[in-house]
Coordinates of C-alpha atoms and ligand atoms in Angstrom, one line a residue:
Chain L
X520 CA 117.0 147.8 103.3
X521 CA 115.8 144.3 102.7
X522 CA 117.9 141.4 104.1
X523 CA 118.0 137.8 103.1
X524 CA 116.7 135.2 105.5
X525 CA 115.8 131.5 105.5
X526 CA 112.1 130.9 106.5
X527 CA 111.1 127.6 108.2
X528 CA 107.4 127.1 108.5
X529 CA 106.4 124.4 111.0
X530 CA 104.0 123.2 113.7
X531 CA 103.7 124.6 117.2
X532 CA 101.7 123.4 120.1
X533 CA 99.6 126.6 120.0
X534 CA 98.9 126.1 116.3
X535 CA 97.6 122.6 117.1
X536 CA 95.4 123.6 120.0
X537 CA 93.9 126.7 118.3
X538 CA 93.4 124.7 115.1
X539 CA 90.9 122.5 117.1
X540 CA 89.2 125.6 118.4
X541 CA 88.6 126.6 114.8
X542 CA 90.4 127.9 111.7
X543 CA 88.5 131.2 112.0
X544 CA 89.3 131.9 115.7
X545 CA 91.4 135.0 116.5
X546 CA 94.0 132.8 118.4
X547 CA 94.5 130.5 115.4
X548 CA 94.8 133.4 112.9
X549 CA 97.2 135.2 115.2
X550 CA 99.4 132.1 115.6
X551 CA 99.7 131.4 111.9
X552 CA 100.3 135.0 111.0
X553 CA 103.0 135.9 113.5
X554 CA 106.6 135.7 112.3
X555 CA 109.3 134.7 114.8
X556 CA 112.7 136.4 114.5
X557 CA 115.6 135.8 116.8
X558 CA 116.3 138.6 119.3
X559 CA 119.6 139.6 117.7
X560 CA 118.0 140.1 114.3
X561 CA 115.1 142.0 115.8
X562 CA 117.5 144.4 117.5
X563 CA 119.6 144.9 114.4
X564 CA 116.5 145.6 112.3
X565 CA 115.1 147.9 115.0
X566 CA 112.0 145.8 115.4
X567 CA 109.9 145.3 118.5
X568 CA 107.1 142.8 119.2
X569 CA 104.0 143.5 117.1
X570 CA 105.8 145.5 114.5
X571 CA 104.9 144.5 110.9
X572 CA 107.4 143.2 108.5
X573 CA 107.2 142.7 104.7
X574 CA 108.5 139.3 103.6
X575 CA 108.7 138.1 100.0
X576 CA 110.3 135.8 97.5
X577 CA 109.9 135.1 93.8
X578 CA 106.6 133.4 94.6
X579 CA 104.7 135.8 96.8
X580 CA 104.6 138.4 99.5
X581 CA 103.1 138.8 102.9
X582 CA 103.0 141.6 105.5
X583 CA 102.8 140.1 109.0
X584 CA 103.4 141.1 112.6
X585 CA 106.6 139.8 114.2
X586 CA 107.8 138.7 117.7
X587 CA 111.1 137.6 119.1
X588 CA 111.6 133.8 119.3
X589 CA 112.0 132.3 122.7
X590 CA 115.5 131.9 124.1
X591 CA 117.9 130.6 121.6
X592 CA 115.4 128.7 119.6
X593 CA 116.3 130.4 116.3
X594 CA 119.8 131.1 115.2
X595 CA 120.4 134.5 113.5
X596 CA 119.3 134.5 109.8
X597 CA 116.5 132.0 110.3
X598 CA 112.8 132.9 110.6
X599 CA 109.9 130.7 111.8
X600 CA 106.2 130.9 111.1
X601 CA 103.4 128.4 111.9
X602 CA 102.1 126.5 108.8
X603 CA 99.0 128.1 107.4
X604 CA 97.6 130.5 104.8
X605 CA 100.5 132.9 105.2
X606 CA 103.3 130.4 104.8
X607 CA 101.6 128.9 101.8
X608 CA 101.7 132.2 99.9
X609 CA 105.5 132.0 99.8
X610 CA 105.5 128.3 98.8
X611 CA 106.1 127.6 95.1
X612 CA 104.2 125.0 93.1
X613 CA 107.2 123.1 91.7
X614 CA 107.7 119.8 93.4
X615 CA 110.8 118.7 91.4
X616 CA 109.0 115.5 90.5
X617 CA 108.4 114.6 94.2
X618 CA 104.8 115.7 94.8
X619 CA 106.1 117.9 97.6
X620 CA 106.7 121.6 97.1
X621 CA 109.7 123.1 99.0
X622 CA 107.8 123.9 102.2
X623 CA 110.7 124.5 104.7
X624 CA 113.9 126.3 104.2
X625 CA 112.6 129.0 101.9
X626 CA 114.8 131.9 100.8
X627 CA 113.0 135.1 101.6
X628 CA 113.7 138.9 101.8
X629 CA 112.6 140.8 104.8
X630 CA 112.2 144.4 105.7
X631 CA 110.3 146.4 108.3
X632 CA 106.9 147.4 106.8
Chain D
X632 CA 89.6 92.7 125.9
X633 CA 87.5 92.6 122.8
X634 CA 85.7 95.6 121.3
X635 CA 82.4 93.8 121.9
X636 CA 82.9 94.3 125.6
X637 CA 83.5 98.0 125.1
X638 CA 83.6 99.5 128.6
X639 CA 81.1 102.3 128.4
X640 CA 79.4 103.2 131.7
X641 CA 76.3 105.4 131.6
X642 CA 74.9 107.2 134.5
X643 CA 72.0 109.4 133.5
X644 CA 73.4 112.1 131.3
X645 CA 77.0 111.4 132.3
X646 CA 78.9 108.8 130.4
X647 CA 82.5 107.6 130.9
X648 CA 84.2 106.1 127.9
X649 CA 87.3 104.1 128.8
X650 CA 90.1 103.2 126.5
X651 CA 89.0 105.7 123.9
X652 CA 91.4 106.7 121.2
X653 CA 92.7 110.2 120.3
X654 CA 93.1 110.6 116.6
X655 CA 94.6 114.1 116.6
X656 CA 98.2 113.0 115.9
X657 CA 100.1 110.0 114.7
X658 CA 100.7 108.7 118.3
X659 CA 97.0 107.6 118.3
X660 CA 97.0 107.2 122.1
X661 CA 94.3 104.6 123.0
X662 CA 94.3 105.1 126.7
X663 CA 91.9 108.0 126.9
X664 CA 89.2 108.2 129.6
X665 CA 86.5 110.5 128.4
X666 CA 83.7 112.0 130.4
X667 CA 80.8 112.8 128.2
X668 CA 77.9 115.0 129.4
X669 CA 75.0 115.1 126.9
X670 CA 76.8 115.8 123.6
X671 CA 80.0 117.3 124.9
X672 CA 83.2 115.8 126.2
X673 CA 84.0 117.6 129.5
X674 CA 87.1 115.6 130.6
X675 CA 89.7 113.8 128.7
X676 CA 92.0 112.0 131.2
X677 CA 95.4 111.1 129.9
X678 CA 95.1 113.4 126.8
X679 CA 97.9 115.9 126.2
X680 CA 97.3 119.6 125.5
X681 CA 96.6 118.8 121.8
X682 CA 94.4 115.9 122.6
X683 CA 92.3 117.9 125.0
X684 CA 91.9 120.6 122.4
X685 CA 90.7 117.9 120.0
X686 CA 88.2 116.4 122.3
X687 CA 86.8 119.6 123.8
X688 CA 86.2 121.4 120.5
X689 CA 84.4 118.8 118.5
X690 CA 80.9 119.3 119.6
X691 CA 78.0 119.3 117.2
X692 CA 78.2 122.0 114.7
X693 CA 75.2 124.0 113.5
X694 CA 75.7 123.5 109.8
X695 CA 73.5 121.9 107.1
X696 CA 74.3 118.3 106.4
X697 CA 74.7 119.0 102.7
X698 CA 74.9 122.0 100.4
X699 CA 75.2 122.5 96.7
X700 CA 76.9 125.8 95.8
X701 CA 76.2 127.0 99.4
X702 CA 72.4 126.1 99.3
X703 CA 71.2 123.6 101.8
X704 CA 69.9 120.5 100.0
X705 CA 68.8 117.0 100.9
X706 CA 71.4 114.3 101.4
X707 CA 70.0 112.5 98.4
X708 CA 70.3 115.5 96.1
X709 CA 73.9 116.1 97.2
X710 CA 74.8 112.5 96.6
X711 CA 73.3 112.6 93.2
X712 CA 75.2 115.8 92.2
X713 CA 78.4 114.5 93.7
X714 CA 78.2 111.3 91.6
X715 CA 77.4 113.3 88.5
X716 CA 80.4 115.6 89.0
X717 CA 82.8 112.8 89.6
X718 CA 81.5 110.6 86.7
X719 CA 81.5 113.4 84.1
X720 CA 85.1 114.4 84.7
X721 CA 88.0 113.2 82.6
X722 CA 90.7 113.7 85.2
X723 CA 89.0 113.5 88.6
X724 CA 91.3 113.5 91.6
X725 CA 90.6 112.2 95.2
X726 CA 92.6 113.8 97.9
X727 CA 92.9 114.1 101.7
X728 CA 91.9 111.1 103.7
X729 CA 94.4 111.3 106.6
X730 CA 91.8 112.4 109.1
X731 CA 89.2 109.7 108.6
X732 CA 88.8 106.0 109.2
X733 CA 90.4 103.4 107.1
X734 CA 86.9 102.1 106.3
X735 CA 86.2 105.5 104.7
X736 CA 89.6 105.5 103.0
X737 CA 88.7 102.2 101.3
X738 CA 85.4 103.7 100.1
X739 CA 87.2 106.7 98.6
X740 CA 89.6 104.5 96.8
X741 CA 86.7 102.4 95.4
X742 CA 85.0 105.5 94.0
X743 CA 88.3 106.6 92.4
X744 CA 88.7 103.2 90.9
X745 CA 85.1 103.1 89.4
X746 CA 85.6 106.5 87.8
X747 CA 89.2 105.9 86.6
X748 CA 90.6 108.8 88.7
X749 CA 93.7 109.6 90.6
X750 CA 94.0 108.8 94.3
X751 CA 96.4 110.8 96.5
X752 CA 96.5 111.6 100.2
X753 CA 98.0 114.3 102.4
X754 CA 101.0 111.9 102.6
X755 CA 102.3 113.5 99.3
X756 CA 102.9 116.8 101.2
X757 CA 104.1 115.2 104.4
X758 CA 106.1 112.0 104.3
X759 CA 105.5 111.2 100.6
X760 CA 109.3 111.7 100.0
X761 CA 109.9 109.1 102.8
X762 CA 107.5 106.7 100.9
X763 CA 109.7 107.2 97.8
X764 CA 112.8 106.6 99.9
X765 CA 111.4 103.4 101.3
X766 CA 111.1 102.1 97.7
X767 CA 114.7 103.3 97.0
X768 CA 116.6 101.9 99.9
X769 CA 114.1 99.9 102.0
X770 CA 113.1 100.6 105.6
X771 CA 114.6 99.0 108.6
X772 CA 111.5 99.3 110.8
X773 CA 110.2 98.5 114.3
X774 CA 107.1 99.2 116.3
X775 CA 106.7 101.9 119.0
X776 CA 106.4 99.0 121.4
X777 CA 109.9 97.8 120.5
X778 CA 111.2 101.4 120.9
X779 CA 109.6 101.5 124.4
X780 CA 111.0 98.1 125.5
X781 CA 114.4 98.1 123.7
X782 CA 115.7 101.4 122.3
X783 CA 118.6 102.7 124.5
X784 CA 119.6 105.2 121.8
X785 CA 117.0 107.5 120.3
X786 CA 118.0 110.1 117.6
X787 CA 115.3 112.6 116.7
X788 CA 116.0 114.3 113.3
X789 CA 114.2 117.3 111.9
X790 CA 111.1 116.7 114.1
X791 CA 109.7 118.4 117.2
X792 CA 107.7 115.9 119.1
X793 CA 107.5 118.1 122.2
X794 CA 105.1 120.3 120.3
X795 CA 103.8 118.0 117.5
X796 CA 103.5 114.6 119.3
X797 CA 103.4 115.6 123.0
X798 CA 103.0 112.1 124.4
X799 CA 105.6 110.4 122.2
X800 CA 108.3 110.8 124.9
X801 CA 106.2 109.6 127.8
X802 CA 104.4 106.8 126.1
X803 CA 107.0 105.4 123.7
X804 CA 110.4 106.9 123.2
X805 CA 112.0 108.5 126.2
X806 CA 110.4 108.1 129.6
X807 CA 108.7 104.7 129.8
X808 CA 110.4 101.8 131.6
X809 CA 110.7 98.9 129.2
X810 CA 111.5 95.3 129.4
X811 CA 115.2 95.9 128.7
X812 CA 115.3 99.4 130.1
X813 CA 114.2 99.0 133.7
X814 CA 115.2 102.6 134.6
X815 CA 113.3 104.3 131.7
X816 CA 114.9 107.6 130.8
X817 CA 118.1 106.9 132.6
X818 CA 118.8 103.9 130.4
X819 CA 118.4 105.9 127.2
X820 CA 120.6 108.3 125.3
X821 CA 118.6 110.9 123.4
X822 CA 119.9 113.2 120.7
X823 CA 118.2 115.9 118.6
X824 CA 119.5 117.0 115.2
X825 CA 117.6 120.1 114.0
X826 CA 118.0 123.6 112.6
X827 CA 116.0 125.1 115.4
X828 CA 116.7 124.6 119.1
X829 CA 113.1 123.6 119.7
X830 CA 111.3 122.6 122.9
X831 CA 112.3 119.0 122.0
X832 CA 116.0 120.0 122.6
X833 CA 115.3 120.5 126.3
X834 CA 114.3 116.8 126.7
X835 CA 117.5 115.6 125.1
X836 CA 121.0 114.6 126.3
X837 CA 122.6 116.2 123.2
X838 CA 121.5 118.7 120.7
X839 CA 123.3 119.1 117.3
X840 CA 122.3 122.2 115.5
X841 CA 122.7 121.9 111.8
X842 CA 122.6 124.5 109.1
X843 CA 119.4 124.7 107.1
X844 CA 119.4 122.4 104.0
X845 CA 122.4 120.4 105.0
X846 CA 120.6 117.2 106.2
X847 CA 121.8 115.1 103.2
X848 CA 125.4 116.2 103.7
X849 CA 125.2 115.4 107.4
X850 CA 123.6 111.9 106.9
X851 CA 126.2 111.1 104.1
X852 CA 129.1 112.2 106.4
X853 CA 127.7 110.0 109.2
X854 CA 127.5 107.1 106.7
X855 CA 131.1 107.7 105.8
X856 CA 132.2 107.6 109.5
X857 CA 130.2 104.5 110.1
X858 CA 131.9 102.8 107.2
X859 CA 135.3 104.0 108.4
X860 CA 135.9 106.2 105.3
X861 CA 137.8 109.4 105.6
X862 CA 135.5 112.4 105.9
X863 CA 136.6 115.9 105.0
X864 CA 136.8 118.1 108.2
X865 CA 135.2 120.8 105.9
X866 CA 131.9 119.1 106.8
X867 CA 131.7 121.6 109.7
X868 CA 131.5 124.5 107.3
X869 CA 128.7 122.7 105.4
X870 CA 126.6 121.4 108.3
X871 CA 127.7 123.6 111.2
X872 CA 128.7 120.5 113.2
X873 CA 132.4 119.7 113.8
X874 CA 133.7 116.4 112.6
X875 CA 134.8 115.1 116.0
X876 CA 131.3 115.6 117.3
X877 CA 130.0 113.5 114.4
X878 CA 132.6 110.8 115.2
X879 CA 131.5 110.8 118.8
X880 CA 127.9 110.5 117.7
X881 CA 128.7 107.5 115.5
X882 CA 130.6 105.9 118.4
X883 CA 127.6 106.1 120.6
X884 CA 125.3 104.8 117.9
X885 CA 127.5 101.8 117.4
X886 CA 127.6 101.1 121.1
X887 CA 123.8 101.1 121.4
X888 CA 122.1 97.8 121.9
X889 CA 119.0 99.0 120.0
X890 CA 119.1 102.4 118.3
X891 CA 116.4 104.2 116.4
X892 CA 116.2 107.3 114.3
X893 CA 112.9 109.1 114.4
X894 CA 112.7 111.6 111.6
X895 CA 110.3 114.4 110.7
X896 CA 109.4 116.8 108.0
X897 CA 112.6 118.7 108.5
X898 CA 113.9 116.1 106.1
X899 CA 111.0 115.7 103.7
X900 CA 109.9 119.3 103.2
X901 CA 113.4 120.7 102.6
X902 CA 115.4 120.8 99.4
X903 CA 116.6 117.2 98.7
X904 CA 113.4 115.7 100.1
X905 CA 113.4 111.9 99.3
X906 CA 117.1 112.0 98.9
X907 CA 117.4 113.3 102.5
X908 CA 115.3 110.5 103.8
X909 CA 117.1 108.0 101.7
X910 CA 120.4 109.0 103.3
X911 CA 119.0 108.7 106.8
X912 CA 117.3 105.3 106.0
X913 CA 120.6 104.1 104.5
X914 CA 122.4 105.3 107.6
X915 CA 120.1 103.2 109.8
X916 CA 120.6 100.2 107.5
X917 CA 124.4 100.6 107.6
X918 CA 124.4 100.6 111.4
X919 CA 122.9 97.1 111.4
X920 CA 126.4 95.8 110.6
X921 CA 127.3 96.8 114.1
X922 CA 124.1 96.7 116.2
X923 CA 120.3 96.7 115.8
X924 CA 119.1 100.0 114.3
X925 CA 115.8 101.2 112.9
X926 CA 114.4 104.4 111.4
X927 CA 110.8 105.5 111.5
X928 CA 109.0 108.6 110.2
X929 CA 107.1 110.7 112.8
X930 CA 103.7 110.8 111.1
X931 CA 101.5 113.7 111.8
X932 CA 97.7 113.3 111.2
X933 CA 95.8 110.7 113.1
X934 CA 95.3 108.2 110.3
X935 CA 97.8 109.3 107.6
X936 CA 99.6 106.0 108.2
X937 CA 96.3 104.2 107.5
X938 CA 96.0 106.1 104.3
X939 CA 99.3 104.8 103.2
X940 CA 98.4 101.3 104.2
X941 CA 95.0 101.2 102.6
X942 CA 96.1 102.9 99.3
X943 CA 99.0 100.4 99.3
X944 CA 97.0 97.2 99.8
X945 CA 94.3 98.3 97.3
X946 CA 96.5 99.7 94.6
X947 CA 100.1 98.5 95.3
X948 CA 101.4 102.0 95.9
X949 CA 101.2 104.4 98.9
X950 CA 100.0 107.7 97.3
X951 CA 99.9 109.5 93.9
X952 CA 98.2 106.6 92.1
X953 CA 96.4 107.0 88.8
X954 CA 93.7 104.4 88.0
X955 CA 92.6 105.8 84.6
X956 CA 94.0 102.9 82.5
X957 CA 92.3 100.3 84.6
X958 CA 95.5 99.4 86.4
X959 CA 97.4 101.4 88.9
X960 CA 100.3 103.7 87.9
X961 CA 102.4 105.4 90.6
X962 CA 104.3 108.6 89.8
X963 CA 105.0 111.3 92.4
X964 CA 105.3 114.6 90.6
X965 CA 102.8 113.4 88.0
X966 CA 99.9 112.1 90.0
X967 CA 100.4 113.9 93.2
X968 CA 97.8 116.6 94.1
X969 CA 100.0 119.6 94.3
X970 CA 101.1 118.9 90.8
X971 CA 97.8 117.9 89.2
X972 CA 96.2 121.0 90.5
X973 CA 99.1 123.5 89.9
X974 CA 99.4 122.3 86.3
X975 CA 95.6 122.6 85.8
X976 CA 95.1 119.0 84.9
X977 CA 92.5 117.9 87.4
X978 CA 88.9 118.7 86.2
X979 CA 87.0 117.6 89.4
X980 CA 88.0 116.8 92.9
X981 CA 86.8 114.7 95.8
X982 CA 88.3 116.0 99.0
X983 CA 87.9 114.2 102.3
X984 CA 88.9 115.7 105.6
X985 CA 91.6 118.0 104.3
X986 CA 92.0 121.7 103.5
X987 CA 94.1 122.2 100.4
X988 CA 92.6 125.7 99.9
X989 CA 94.6 126.8 103.0
X990 CA 97.9 125.0 102.5
X991 CA 98.6 124.5 98.8
X992 CA 100.6 126.8 96.5
X993 CA 98.8 129.7 94.8
X994 CA 98.5 128.1 91.4
X995 CA 97.1 124.9 92.9
X996 CA 94.6 126.8 95.0
X997 CA 93.6 129.0 92.1
X998 CA 92.9 125.9 89.9
X999 CA 91.0 124.1 92.7
X1000 CA 88.7 127.0 93.1
X1001 CA 87.7 126.8 89.4
X1002 CA 86.8 123.2 89.1
X1003 CA 83.8 121.3 90.5
X1004 CA 84.5 119.8 94.0
X1005 CA 82.9 117.4 96.4
X1006 CA 84.1 118.1 100.0
X1007 CA 83.6 116.2 103.2
X1008 CA 84.6 117.8 106.4
X1009 CA 83.2 118.0 110.0
X1010 CA 84.2 121.7 110.2
X1011 CA 84.0 124.7 108.0
X1012 CA 87.3 125.2 106.1
X1013 CA 88.5 127.3 103.1
X1014 CA 88.0 124.2 101.0
X1015 CA 84.5 123.5 102.3
X1016 CA 83.7 127.1 101.4
X1017 CA 84.5 126.7 97.7
X1018 CA 82.9 123.3 97.4
X1019 CA 80.3 122.6 94.7
X1020 CA 78.9 119.9 96.9
X1021 CA 79.8 120.0 100.6
X1022 CA 78.9 117.4 103.2
X1023 CA 79.2 118.0 107.0
X1024 CA 80.3 114.8 108.5
X1025 CA 80.7 113.2 111.9
X1026 CA 84.2 113.4 113.6
X1027 CA 86.1 110.1 113.5
X1028 CA 87.0 108.7 116.8
X1029 CA 84.6 111.1 118.6
X1030 CA 81.4 110.2 116.8
X1031 CA 82.2 107.3 114.7
X1032 CA 83.8 103.9 115.2
X1033 CA 86.4 102.4 112.8
X1034 CA 90.1 101.7 112.5
X1035 CA 93.1 104.0 112.4
X1036 CA 96.8 103.1 112.0
X1037 CA 99.3 104.4 114.5
X1038 CA 102.5 105.9 113.1
X1039 CA 104.2 102.5 113.4
X1040 CA 101.5 100.8 111.2
X1041 CA 99.7 99.2 114.1
X1042 CA 95.9 99.3 113.5
X1043 CA 93.9 100.6 116.5
X1044 CA 90.1 100.5 116.9
X1045 CA 88.1 103.6 117.7
X1046 CA 85.5 103.9 120.5
X1047 CA 83.2 106.8 119.9
X1048 CA 82.1 109.1 122.7
X1049 CA 78.7 110.3 121.5
X1050 CA 76.5 110.2 118.4
X1051 CA 76.5 112.9 115.8
X1052 CA 73.5 113.9 113.8
X1053 CA 75.8 113.9 110.8
X1054 CA 76.7 110.8 108.8
X1055 CA 80.2 109.4 108.9
X1056 CA 82.6 109.9 106.0
X1057 CA 82.3 106.2 105.3
X1058 CA 78.5 106.4 105.0
X1059 CA 78.6 109.5 102.7
X1060 CA 81.3 107.9 100.5
X1061 CA 79.6 104.6 100.3
X1062 CA 76.4 106.3 99.2
X1063 CA 78.3 108.2 96.5
X1064 CA 79.9 105.0 95.4
X1065 CA 76.5 103.2 95.2
X1066 CA 75.0 106.1 93.2
X1067 CA 78.0 106.0 90.8
X1068 CA 77.5 102.3 90.3
X1069 CA 73.8 102.6 89.7
X1070 CA 74.4 105.2 87.0
X1071 CA 77.2 103.3 85.4
X1072 CA 75.2 100.1 85.3
X1073 CA 72.1 101.9 84.0
X1074 CA 74.2 103.4 81.2
X1075 CA 75.4 99.8 80.4
Ligands
LIG165 S1 100.0 112.6 121.8 FE1 98.7 112.8 120.0 S2 97.3 111.1 120.0 FE2 98.2 111.3 122.1 S3 96.8 112.5 123.2 FE3 98.3 113.9 122.4 S4 97.4 114.6 120.4 FE4 96.3 112.8 121.1

């Protein structure tokens, strides 16, 4: 059963270092394609590290591997992914006259793939 | 010391470049000591983990200098085709520019002006909303030097410098001993407001965890408390932070001798955008009734601040500027790249040091892949892959000299480490500009 979450794409240190190594390196691609979920939500959904999840909204859909976020970094109900090609798929084109599409705090549905 | 006396010591193949500048993030640290062996940087003293990754991974690439539709061509052919593409378009756009020198930015704006195009930079998808907010409520500003020497209260809001700007704490905002803060960190109070309890939280005295998309409500409630207006205790339900905690925060802000709010894209990329930043800027302004308070955006790319400065002093506006009528018109939402692409308006694009094919919305990417494009990038990217004309260029700061603006609008010179076989963005853009002028003048 799909659940509703709020997705926050953002920067990480690893995204920054691997970006310099190259956008086509395995490390960069792994970093930008891995979804972080808080431990509590992982358990409830019966997920373990490396399991794939399907995440979608009105704009697009991605299937990506997940891992538990570190410590209490994420509160329940919030997901995190590094900026990149996967997060862009879920980002709409509308900028509400600002030039900036909604790029953080996106409503998404999630279920184990 | 003047640039003319650039302290470069060469011993055989080994070269030490002192006071080099890292251009990976908006901190623009200019205290790098680089060890260069042949055409490779092998040590980068003082650089953080991101800076090291930046210096160690920009060696000479094995790519053709110029291609047309993927075919290697001479530089001259590429310049000619680029000029043709840009001149024959009716709605050409120029985009990117945050990872190149200010000299190159100026050349890109000149091209856009000659062809009556639209100039926009990655600012529009970063702190563009902050740029709009500055126009709305003004900016009480200060330099990072002032923060270092004076700020005894530092509030980070919707940003994660521990991961995005690793040396911000040690160089400017938390750790350094300053003129009026002789004990460094001990003399400062540091607070983080964010949705996630990021690594930055660990470096703080206080962490206030707010609910997603409630930044505006929080800033407005804080303004109310500052002004002494009654605030509904219900604010806890909206923001996740109890009213007494907010009152305590305001008390500390008012007691500060010099406070600063450093805000990130948690504000500008979330629903509300420029309204969120307006509220935070207004909060900083209000606090000046009680003490000295400033607010600064945490800028990401090495020279995104330069892009704002150069576009501003050449056109009068910071980003999203249309030059088609012979005078500049500024309108975010109309002339910003996400919009001109997603609506299918742009019919050619000049893209410098940026990768919209990886980070724009689907409709914007789809349209960009259909129109003719001229792309300049030191590395291969999704955007370089779809380019009609692609130039491989030298990396700014590592191979080319020039100027970049630190996130507090302070211009800083670059001191390159080694030469690249590729031309700089500035050289390529100047050549395209000259070709466009030749053709325009010949046509009368
Ligand atoms: S903080 Fe930024 S500018 Fe300074 S060394 Fe690190 S990446 Fe480079």
